[in-house]
Amino acid sequence: MLAVAGTVVPYLAGSRALRDLPAAAAAVLALVEPVAAAGLAWWLLGQTLGPAQLAGAALLLAGALLVQLVSP
């Protein structure tokens, strides 16, 4: 179940998104995927993130926001 929910579903969703979304939006999805996976691991499995991992997640989200604000 974890392999399907954590790997197959995001891969298929990303592949489908590449067909219909502009490149900037597809890049944002690629950036947000690890953060979403960590959020699901926290919510479903009770795993926690360390300070460096939280900083990395914040950096990825800031990059995703920057791409959206700059792209036409």
Coordinates of N, CA and C in Angstrom, one line a residue:
M1 N 0.8 -1.2 0.0 CA 0.0 0.0 0.0 C 0.9 1.3 0.0
L2 N 1.9 1.3 0.8 CA 2.8 2.4 0.8 C 3.5 2.6 -0.5
A3 N 3.9 1.6 -1.2 CA 4.5 1.7 -2.5 C 3.6 2.3 -3.5
V4 N 2.3 1.9 -3.4 CA 1.4 2.4 -4.4 C 1.0 3.9 -4.1
A5 N 0.8 4.2 -2.8 CA 0.4 5.5 -2.4 C 1.6 6.5 -2.5
G6 N 2.8 6.0 -2.2 CA 3.9 6.9 -2.1 C 4.7 7.0 -3.4
T7 N 4.6 6.1 -4.3 CA 5.4 6.1 -5.5 C 4.6 6.1 -6.8
V8 N 3.8 5.1 -6.9 CA 3.1 4.9 -8.2 C 2.1 6.0 -8.4
V9 N 1.3 6.4 -7.5 CA 0.3 7.4 -7.7 C 0.9 8.8 -8.0
P10 N 1.9 9.2 -7.2 CA 2.5 10.5 -7.6 C 3.2 10.5 -9.0
Y11 N 3.8 9.3 -9.3 CA 4.5 9.2 -10.6 C 3.4 9.3 -11.7
L12 N 2.3 8.6 -11.6 CA 1.3 8.7 -12.6 C 0.7 10.1 -12.7
A13 N 0.5 10.7 -11.5 CA -0.1 12.1 -11.5 C 0.9 13.0 -12.2
G14 N 2.1 12.9 -11.9 CA 3.1 13.8 -12.5 C 3.2 13.6 -14.0
S15 N 3.2 12.3 -14.4 CA 3.2 12.0 -15.9 C 2.0 12.6 -16.6
R16 N 0.9 12.5 -16.0 CA -0.4 13.1 -16.6 C -0.3 14.6 -16.6
A17 N 0.2 15.2 -15.5 CA 0.3 16.6 -15.5 C 1.3 17.2 -16.5
L18 N 2.3 16.5 -16.9 CA 3.2 17.0 -17.9 C 2.6 17.2 -19.2
R19 N 1.5 16.4 -19.5 CA 0.8 16.6 -20.8 C 0.0 17.8 -20.9
D20 N -0.6 18.3 -19.7 CA -1.5 19.3 -19.8 C -1.1 20.7 -19.1
L21 N 0.0 20.6 -18.3 CA 0.4 21.8 -17.6 C 1.6 22.5 -18.3
P22 N 1.8 23.8 -18.1 CA 3.0 24.4 -18.6 C 4.2 23.9 -17.8
A23 N 5.4 24.1 -18.4 CA 6.6 23.6 -17.8 C 6.8 24.1 -16.3
A24 N 6.5 25.3 -16.1 CA 6.8 25.9 -14.7 C 5.9 25.2 -13.7
A25 N 4.6 24.9 -14.1 CA 3.7 24.3 -13.1 C 4.1 22.8 -12.9
A26 N 4.6 22.2 -13.9 CA 5.1 20.8 -13.8 C 6.3 20.7 -12.9
A27 N 7.2 21.8 -13.0 CA 8.4 21.8 -12.2 C 8.0 22.0 -10.7
V28 N 7.0 22.8 -10.5 CA 6.5 23.0 -9.1 C 6.0 21.7 -8.5
L29 N 5.3 21.0 -9.3 CA 4.8 19.7 -8.8 C 5.9 18.8 -8.4
A30 N 7.0 18.8 -9.2 CA 8.2 18.0 -8.9 C 8.8 18.5 -7.6
L31 N 8.8 19.8 -7.4 CA 9.4 20.3 -6.2 C 8.6 20.0 -4.9
V32 N 7.3 20.0 -5.1 CA 6.4 19.8 -3.9 C 6.2 18.3 -3.6
E33 N 6.5 17.4 -4.5 CA 6.3 16.0 -4.2 C 7.0 15.5 -3.0
P34 N 8.3 15.7 -2.8 CA 8.9 15.2 -1.6 C 8.4 15.8 -0.3
V35 N 7.9 17.1 -0.4 CA 7.3 17.7 0.8 C 6.0 17.0 1.1
A36 N 5.2 16.8 0.1 CA 3.9 16.1 0.3 C 4.2 14.7 0.8
A37 N 5.2 14.0 0.3 CA 5.5 12.6 0.8 C 5.9 12.7 2.3
A38 N 6.6 13.7 2.7 CA 7.0 13.8 4.1 C 5.8 14.2 5.0
G39 N 4.9 15.0 4.4 CA 3.7 15.3 5.2 C 2.8 14.1 5.4
L40 N 2.7 13.3 4.3 CA 1.9 12.0 4.5 C 2.6 11.1 5.4
A41 N 3.9 11.0 5.4 CA 4.6 10.1 6.4 C 4.4 10.6 7.8
W42 N 4.3 11.9 8.0 CA 4.0 12.4 9.3 C 2.6 12.1 9.8
W43 N 1.7 12.3 8.8 CA 0.3 12.2 9.2 C -0.1 10.7 9.3
L44 N 0.3 9.8 8.4 CA -0.1 8.4 8.4 C 0.7 7.5 9.3
L45 N 2.0 7.8 9.3 CA 2.9 6.9 10.0 C 3.5 7.5 11.3
G46 N 3.3 8.8 11.6 CA 3.8 9.3 12.8 C 5.3 9.7 12.7
Q47 N 5.9 9.7 11.6 CA 7.3 10.0 11.4 C 7.5 11.5 11.6
T48 N 8.6 11.9 12.1 CA 8.9 13.3 12.3 C 10.1 13.7 11.5
L49 N 10.2 15.0 11.2 CA 11.3 15.5 10.5 C 12.3 16.3 11.4
G50 N 13.6 16.2 11.1 CA 14.5 17.0 11.9 C 14.6 18.4 11.4
P51 N 15.4 19.2 12.1 CA 15.5 20.6 11.7 C 16.0 20.8 10.3
A52 N 17.0 20.1 9.9 CA 17.6 20.2 8.6 C 16.5 19.8 7.5
Q53 N 15.8 18.8 7.8 CA 14.7 18.4 6.9 C 13.6 19.4 6.8
L54 N 13.2 20.0 7.9 CA 12.2 21.0 7.9 C 12.7 22.3 7.1
A55 N 14.0 22.6 7.3 CA 14.5 23.7 6.5 C 14.5 23.4 5.0
G56 N 14.9 22.2 4.7 CA 14.8 21.8 3.3 C 13.4 21.8 2.7
A57 N 12.5 21.4 3.4 CA 11.1 21.5 3.0 C 10.6 22.9 2.8
A58 N 11.0 23.8 3.7 CA 10.7 25.2 3.6 C 11.4 25.8 2.4
L59 N 12.6 25.4 2.1 CA 13.3 25.9 0.9 C 12.7 25.4 -0.4
L60 N 12.2 24.2 -0.4 CA 11.5 23.7 -1.6 C 10.2 24.4 -1.8
L61 N 9.5 24.7 -0.7 CA 8.2 25.4 -0.9 C 8.4 26.8 -1.3
A62 N 9.5 27.5 -0.8 CA 9.8 28.8 -1.2 C 10.2 28.9 -2.7
G63 N 11.0 27.9 -3.1 CA 11.3 27.8 -4.6 C 10.1 27.6 -5.4
A64 N 9.2 26.8 -5.0 CA 7.9 26.5 -5.7 C 7.1 27.8 -5.8
L65 N 7.0 28.6 -4.7 CA 6.3 29.8 -4.7 C 7.0 30.8 -5.6
L66 N 8.3 30.9 -5.6 CA 9.1 31.8 -6.5 C 8.8 31.5 -7.9
V67 N 8.8 30.2 -8.3 CA 8.6 29.9 -9.7 C 7.2 30.3 -10.1
Q68 N 6.2 30.2 -9.3 CA 4.9 30.6 -9.6 C 4.7 32.1 -9.7
L69 N 5.4 32.8 -8.9 CA 5.4 34.3 -8.9 C 6.1 34.9 -10.1
V70 N 7.2 34.2 -10.6 CA 8.0 34.8 -11.7 C 7.5 34.3 -13.0
S71 N 6.9 33.1 -13.1 CA 6.5 32.6 -14.4 C 5.3 33.5 -15.0
P72 N 5.3 33.6 -16.3 CA 4.3 34.5 -16.9 C 2.9 33.8 -16.9

